[in-house]
Amino acid sequence: MQAVISAAFPVFGLIFLGYVCARRAWLGDSALDALNRFVVYLALPAVLFQSMAQITWAELVNPGFLGAFGGGMAATFALSLLLDRTVRARLTDASIEGMGAAYPNAGFMGLPLCLVAFGPASVPAVVVAMLLTATVLFAISIAIIETDLQATPNWRRTAGFVARALIRNPLVVSPFVGMAVAAAGFALPAPVLHFTTLLGGAASPCALVAIGMFLAQSAGAAKAPRIASTVGRLVGLKLVFQPAITAFLAFRVFDLPAIWAHSALLLSALPIGTGPFMLAQLYGREAAVASRAILISTVLSVVTVSLLIGWFSR
């Protein structure tokens, strides 16, 4: 219980604080957008750049982790796509919902939680998980959507759109810049290191408060029967199916060190991130399903993630 309180309470406490701030309107109507932009464009990129600039390629590349975490994510996305296509005809909506079922909140919630639970040694695993979700899963979802929306699929146009979307994402660019610095053999000068440390230190608390504020705004989403059924399926796949598959791969199939295996399981068990909601808004699709699934999965993860942390402590 002490381990659960020490690791989980600060994380969920900050989320709850953000929720209260939004409900009480303490920070104003534009606070969520400003805070979210600060985290995405400044604070988290600083953390990712600094982390990648200070580790070696051998520390970052772990085929077993790629197989365990990536395999769990791929299996969840595929199963959601299959289940959705049995009842709905539009592949665009199925792709967005499949992304929701397999998209863990690795950046906003995974990084602070892993730092508290496992320490700085878990950062490489978090970065790999973020890259898999923000590049591979995001790109696959966009490619499916673009293909579905075009009367005559144009793979060159689709590939160009996906590439531009990834290049403009600072959470994708910053770790690659850091890896380039590390590959070149450059050590970060002390002023740069202090700058990124100071800026990156704001990433975790601001990200968690932003999650809470987003959940407060999502609490009023529609509750139609079809939406409730879809949300239940997505939450079940995200909080139960994906961590179960990842655990099997991490502990039974691949010979992973404990820090990588535990990080893979914890990251896969995180609630749904904001990526599916952003994608739904980008393509003008129904965002109520995504926002409701994020809300419910985050609330339920207070229990599921706490149980995992308690199991890790044993």
Short mmCIF file of C-alpha atoms in Angstrom, two decimals:
data_model
loop_
_atom_site.label_atom_id
_atom_site.label_comp_id
_atom_site.label_asym_id
_atom_site.label_seq_id
_atom_site.Cartn_x
_atom_site.Cartn_y
_atom_site.Cartn_z
CA MET A 1 0.00 0.00 0.00
CA GLN A 2 2.87 2.34 0.77
CA ALA A 3 4.36 1.70 -2.68
CA VAL A 4 1.00 2.36 -4.32
CA ILE A 5 0.51 5.60 -2.43
CA SER A 6 4.07 6.77 -3.07
CA ALA A 7 3.92 6.11 -6.82
CA ALA A 8 0.28 6.57 -7.78
CA PHE A 9 -0.98 9.29 -5.45
CA PRO A 10 1.17 12.16 -6.84
CA VAL A 11 0.16 11.29 -10.40
CA PHE A 12 -3.58 10.92 -9.84
CA GLY A 13 -3.54 13.75 -7.30
CA LEU A 14 -2.33 16.19 -9.96
CA ILE A 15 -4.95 14.91 -12.41
CA PHE A 16 -7.63 15.48 -9.78
CA LEU A 17 -6.26 18.96 -9.11
CA GLY A 18 -6.56 19.81 -12.80
CA TYR A 19 -10.11 18.48 -12.79
CA VAL A 20 -11.04 20.72 -9.84
CA CYS A 21 -9.38 23.74 -11.47
CA ALA A 22 -11.46 23.27 -14.61
CA ARG A 23 -14.72 22.64 -12.78
CA ARG A 24 -14.18 25.72 -10.61
CA ALA A 25 -12.90 27.82 -13.55
CA TRP A 26 -9.91 28.91 -11.46
CA LEU A 27 -7.58 29.21 -14.47
CA GLY A 28 -9.96 30.55 -17.11
CA ASP A 29 -11.47 29.08 -20.27
CA SER A 30 -8.26 29.19 -22.33
CA ALA A 31 -6.02 27.57 -19.70
CA LEU A 32 -6.32 24.02 -21.05
CA ASP A 33 -5.30 24.95 -24.58
CA ALA A 34 -2.36 27.06 -23.34
CA LEU A 35 -1.19 24.39 -20.89
CA ASN A 36 -1.49 21.64 -23.49
CA ARG A 37 0.52 23.65 -26.02
CA PHE A 38 3.20 24.38 -23.42
CA VAL A 39 3.59 20.68 -22.67
CA VAL A 40 3.52 19.52 -26.29
CA TYR A 41 5.72 22.21 -27.82
CA LEU A 42 8.15 23.03 -25.00
CA ALA A 43 8.28 20.92 -21.84
CA LEU A 44 7.97 17.34 -23.12
CA PRO A 45 10.28 17.95 -26.13
CA ALA A 46 12.90 19.25 -23.68
CA VAL A 47 12.68 16.03 -21.65
CA LEU A 48 12.84 13.82 -24.73
CA PHE A 49 15.73 15.74 -26.29
CA GLN A 50 17.80 15.68 -23.11
CA SER A 51 17.11 12.00 -22.42
CA MET A 52 18.03 10.90 -25.94
CA ALA A 53 21.13 13.11 -26.06
CA GLN A 54 22.52 11.38 -22.98
CA ILE A 55 22.04 7.69 -23.79
CA THR A 56 23.66 5.35 -26.26
CA TRP A 57 22.00 3.53 -29.13
CA ALA A 58 22.54 0.21 -27.33
CA GLU A 59 20.61 1.51 -24.31
CA LEU A 60 17.70 2.59 -26.49
CA VAL A 61 17.26 -0.33 -28.86
CA ASN A 62 15.65 -3.35 -27.21
CA PRO A 63 14.05 -5.76 -29.71
CA GLY A 64 12.22 -7.59 -26.93
CA PHE A 65 10.56 -4.41 -25.74
CA LEU A 66 9.60 -3.53 -29.31
CA GLY A 67 8.08 -6.98 -29.70
CA ALA A 68 6.23 -6.93 -26.36
CA PHE A 69 4.90 -3.39 -26.32
CA GLY A 70 4.51 -3.08 -30.09
CA GLY A 71 2.96 -6.53 -30.36
CA GLY A 72 0.38 -5.74 -27.68
CA MET A 73 -0.47 -2.46 -29.37
CA ALA A 74 -0.76 -4.07 -32.82
CA ALA A 75 -2.94 -6.93 -31.56
CA THR A 76 -5.28 -4.50 -29.79
CA PHE A 77 -5.58 -2.22 -32.82
CA ALA A 78 -6.27 -5.18 -35.12
CA LEU A 79 -8.90 -6.70 -32.82
CA SER A 80 -10.69 -3.37 -32.40
CA LEU A 81 -10.67 -2.85 -36.16
CA LEU A 82 -12.11 -6.34 -36.68
CA LEU A 83 -14.83 -5.94 -34.06
CA ASP A 84 -15.79 -2.49 -35.30
CA ARG A 85 -15.99 -3.56 -38.95
CA THR A 86 -18.52 -6.26 -38.04
CA VAL A 87 -21.09 -3.62 -37.05
CA ARG A 88 -20.10 -0.46 -38.95
CA ALA A 89 -19.28 0.20 -42.56
CA ARG A 90 -16.97 3.23 -42.39
CA LEU A 91 -13.30 2.37 -42.13
CA THR A 92 -12.43 5.92 -41.03
CA ASP A 93 -14.37 5.61 -37.77
CA ALA A 94 -13.05 2.10 -37.20
CA SER A 95 -9.48 3.35 -37.57
CA ILE A 96 -9.97 6.19 -35.07
CA GLU A 97 -11.61 3.86 -32.58
CA GLY A 98 -8.92 1.21 -33.12
CA MET A 99 -6.33 3.85 -32.37
CA GLY A 100 -8.21 4.70 -29.19
CA ALA A 101 -8.20 1.08 -28.03
CA ALA A 102 -4.43 0.78 -28.51
CA TYR A 103 -3.18 4.34 -27.76
CA PRO A 104 -1.72 4.62 -24.23
CA ASN A 105 -1.16 8.01 -22.65
CA ALA A 106 2.59 7.45 -22.61
CA GLY A 107 3.72 11.06 -22.83
CA PHE A 108 1.41 12.92 -20.48
CA MET A 109 0.94 10.14 -17.94
CA GLY A 110 3.46 7.38 -18.69
CA LEU A 111 6.57 9.50 -18.24
CA PRO A 112 5.76 10.88 -14.77
CA LEU A 113 4.36 7.55 -13.59
CA CYS A 114 7.40 5.54 -14.74
CA LEU A 115 9.77 8.11 -13.23
CA VAL A 116 8.04 7.76 -9.88
CA ALA A 117 7.68 3.97 -10.03
CA PHE A 118 10.97 2.91 -11.67
CA GLY A 119 13.24 5.96 -11.75
CA PRO A 120 15.26 7.52 -14.61
CA ALA A 121 16.28 4.07 -15.92
CA SER A 122 12.76 3.68 -17.37
CA VAL A 123 12.99 6.80 -19.59
CA PRO A 124 14.33 4.93 -22.67
CA ALA A 125 11.35 2.56 -22.52
CA VAL A 126 8.95 5.51 -22.26
CA VAL A 127 10.58 7.23 -25.24
CA VAL A 128 10.34 4.09 -27.39
CA ALA A 129 6.69 3.66 -26.40
CA MET A 130 5.97 7.29 -27.26
CA LEU A 131 7.65 6.95 -30.64
CA LEU A 132 5.68 3.79 -31.43
CA THR A 133 2.37 5.45 -30.55
CA ALA A 134 3.10 8.91 -31.97
CA THR A 135 4.68 7.71 -35.21
CA VAL A 136 3.83 4.10 -36.12
CA LEU A 137 0.28 3.86 -34.74
CA PHE A 138 -0.56 7.45 -35.68
CA ALA A 139 0.80 6.98 -39.21
CA ILE A 140 -1.07 3.71 -39.76
CA SER A 141 -4.34 5.25 -38.56
CA ILE A 142 -3.94 8.30 -40.81
CA ALA A 143 -3.02 6.12 -43.80
CA ILE A 144 -6.17 4.01 -43.33
CA ILE A 145 -8.34 7.11 -42.97
CA GLU A 146 -6.87 8.86 -46.01
CA THR A 147 -7.28 5.73 -48.10
CA ASP A 148 -10.90 5.34 -46.98
CA LEU A 149 -11.79 8.98 -47.68
CA GLN A 150 -10.36 9.01 -51.19
CA ALA A 151 -12.49 7.73 -54.04
CA THR A 152 -9.30 6.64 -55.80
CA PRO A 153 -6.56 5.95 -53.23
CA ASN A 154 -3.36 7.86 -53.92
CA TRP A 155 -0.56 6.30 -51.90
CA ARG A 156 1.92 9.05 -52.76
CA ARG A 157 -0.45 11.75 -51.52
CA THR A 158 -1.25 9.74 -48.39
CA ALA A 159 2.44 9.13 -47.61
CA GLY A 160 3.19 12.83 -48.05
CA PHE A 161 0.37 13.83 -45.70
CA VAL A 162 1.52 11.35 -43.06
CA ALA A 163 5.15 12.48 -43.35
CA ARG A 164 4.20 16.14 -42.96
CA ALA A 165 2.03 15.38 -39.92
CA LEU A 166 4.92 13.54 -38.22
CA ILE A 167 7.56 16.14 -39.08
CA ARG A 168 5.43 18.88 -37.52
CA ASN A 169 5.03 16.93 -34.27
CA PRO A 170 7.64 18.14 -31.73
CA LEU A 171 7.19 14.96 -29.69
CA VAL A 172 8.49 13.02 -32.69
CA VAL A 173 11.20 15.44 -33.80
CA SER A 174 12.82 16.19 -30.41
CA PRO A 175 13.97 12.64 -29.52
CA PHE A 176 15.40 12.15 -33.01
CA VAL A 177 17.36 15.40 -32.65
CA GLY A 178 18.64 14.16 -29.30
CA MET A 179 19.66 10.83 -30.81
CA ALA A 180 21.53 12.70 -33.55
CA VAL A 181 23.44 14.67 -30.91
CA ALA A 182 24.32 11.46 -29.06
CA ALA A 183 25.36 9.69 -32.28
CA ALA A 184 27.66 12.61 -33.13
CA GLY A 185 29.41 12.20 -29.78
CA PHE A 186 28.57 15.67 -28.50
CA ALA A 187 28.07 16.26 -24.79
CA LEU A 188 25.44 18.80 -23.91
CA PRO A 189 27.06 22.00 -22.58
CA ALA A 190 26.20 22.83 -18.97
CA PRO A 191 24.00 25.84 -19.85
CA VAL A 192 22.00 23.76 -22.36
CA LEU A 193 21.66 20.93 -19.85
CA HIS A 194 20.43 23.31 -17.16
CA PHE A 195 18.01 24.89 -19.63
CA THR A 196 16.45 21.57 -20.70
CA THR A 197 16.37 20.33 -17.10
CA LEU A 198 14.55 23.46 -15.91
CA LEU A 199 12.09 23.42 -18.81
CA GLY A 200 11.57 19.66 -18.73
CA GLY A 201 10.89 19.72 -14.99
CA ALA A 202 7.56 21.38 -15.74
CA ALA A 203 6.47 18.63 -18.14
CA SER A 204 5.10 16.08 -15.68
CA PRO A 205 3.02 18.33 -13.40
CA CYS A 206 1.67 20.46 -16.25
CA ALA A 207 0.80 17.39 -18.34
CA LEU A 208 -1.08 15.75 -15.47
CA VAL A 209 -2.98 18.93 -14.61
CA ALA A 210 -3.88 19.27 -18.31
CA ILE A 211 -5.28 15.71 -18.30
CA GLY A 212 -7.50 16.58 -15.35
CA MET A 213 -8.77 19.73 -17.07
CA PHE A 214 -9.51 17.79 -20.25
CA LEU A 215 -11.43 15.16 -18.28
CA ALA A 216 -13.54 17.88 -16.65
CA GLN A 217 -14.53 19.18 -20.08
CA SER A 218 -15.22 15.65 -21.35
CA ALA A 219 -17.48 14.74 -18.43
CA GLY A 220 -20.50 16.17 -20.23
CA ALA A 221 -20.05 14.12 -23.42
CA ALA A 222 -23.07 12.42 -24.93
CA LYS A 223 -24.24 9.12 -23.44
CA ALA A 224 -26.26 7.60 -26.28
CA PRO A 225 -26.59 3.78 -26.19
CA ARG A 226 -24.36 3.28 -29.23
CA ILE A 227 -21.72 5.57 -27.77
CA ALA A 228 -21.87 3.77 -24.42
CA SER A 229 -21.43 0.39 -26.11
CA THR A 230 -18.48 1.57 -28.20
CA VAL A 231 -16.82 3.27 -25.23
CA GLY A 232 -17.17 0.10 -23.15
CA ARG A 233 -15.49 -1.94 -25.87
CA LEU A 234 -12.61 0.52 -26.25
CA VAL A 235 -12.01 0.78 -22.51
CA GLY A 236 -12.07 -2.99 -22.10
CA LEU A 237 -9.57 -3.50 -24.90
CA LYS A 238 -7.30 -0.77 -23.55
CA LEU A 239 -7.26 -1.60 -19.85
CA VAL A 240 -7.59 -5.40 -20.01
CA PHE A 241 -6.75 -6.89 -23.40
CA GLN A 242 -3.68 -4.81 -24.28
CA PRO A 243 -1.85 -5.23 -20.94
CA ALA A 244 -2.71 -8.94 -20.92
CA ILE A 245 -1.17 -9.49 -24.36
CA THR A 246 1.82 -7.30 -23.48
CA ALA A 247 2.39 -9.18 -20.22
CA PHE A 248 2.35 -12.52 -22.05
CA LEU A 249 4.87 -11.26 -24.61
CA ALA A 250 7.09 -9.50 -22.06
CA PHE A 251 7.27 -12.30 -19.49
CA ARG A 252 6.69 -15.47 -21.54
CA VAL A 253 7.97 -14.83 -25.05
CA PHE A 254 10.81 -12.30 -24.83
CA ASP A 255 13.69 -12.42 -22.36
CA LEU A 256 13.41 -8.85 -21.08
CA PRO A 257 15.25 -7.29 -18.13
CA ALA A 258 12.90 -6.48 -15.27
CA ILE A 259 12.93 -2.71 -15.84
CA TRP A 260 11.97 -3.13 -19.52
CA ALA A 261 9.34 -5.81 -18.85
CA HIS A 262 7.70 -3.85 -16.04
CA SER A 263 7.81 -0.63 -18.06
CA ALA A 264 6.22 -2.36 -21.06
CA LEU A 265 3.38 -3.70 -18.91
CA LEU A 266 2.76 -0.43 -17.07
CA LEU A 267 2.82 1.64 -20.26
CA SER A 268 0.43 -0.73 -22.01
CA ALA A 269 -1.96 -0.53 -19.05
CA LEU A 270 -2.22 3.26 -19.18
CA PRO A 271 -5.55 4.85 -20.09
CA ILE A 272 -6.31 6.17 -23.57
CA GLY A 273 -4.33 9.24 -24.62
CA THR A 274 -5.63 12.31 -26.41
CA GLY A 275 -4.39 11.23 -29.86
CA PRO A 276 -7.69 9.62 -30.98
CA PHE A 277 -9.64 12.70 -29.88
CA MET A 278 -7.30 14.96 -31.85
CA LEU A 279 -7.63 12.72 -34.92
CA ALA A 280 -11.43 12.69 -34.68
CA GLN A 281 -11.48 16.48 -34.55
CA LEU A 282 -9.00 16.74 -37.42
CA TYR A 283 -11.24 14.71 -39.74
CA GLY A 284 -14.53 16.08 -38.45
CA ARG A 285 -15.68 12.76 -37.03
CA GLU A 286 -17.69 12.13 -33.87
CA ALA A 287 -15.40 13.10 -30.96
CA ALA A 288 -17.83 12.15 -28.17
CA VAL A 289 -16.73 8.50 -28.27
CA ALA A 290 -13.05 9.39 -27.95
CA SER A 291 -13.52 11.94 -25.16
CA ARG A 292 -15.82 9.63 -23.19
CA ALA A 293 -13.42 6.68 -23.56
CA ILE A 294 -10.51 8.84 -22.35
CA LEU A 295 -12.52 9.95 -19.33
CA ILE A 296 -13.72 6.50 -18.26
CA SER A 297 -10.40 4.73 -18.93
CA THR A 298 -8.52 7.36 -16.91
CA VAL A 299 -10.90 7.07 -13.96
CA LEU A 300 -10.76 3.27 -13.99
CA SER A 301 -6.97 3.31 -14.35
CA VAL A 302 -6.75 4.73 -10.83
CA VAL A 303 -7.59 1.19 -9.70
CA THR A 304 -5.88 -0.88 -12.40
CA VAL A 305 -2.61 1.07 -12.42
CA SER A 306 -2.49 1.13 -8.61
CA LEU A 307 -2.92 -2.66 -8.54
CA LEU A 308 -0.06 -3.03 -11.03
CA ILE A 309 2.23 -0.82 -8.96
CA GLY A 310 1.37 -2.84 -5.89
CA TRP A 311 2.26 -6.03 -7.77
CA PHE A 312 5.55 -4.52 -8.95
CA SER A 313 6.48 -3.62 -5.37
CA ARG A 314 6.25 -7.30 -4.41
#
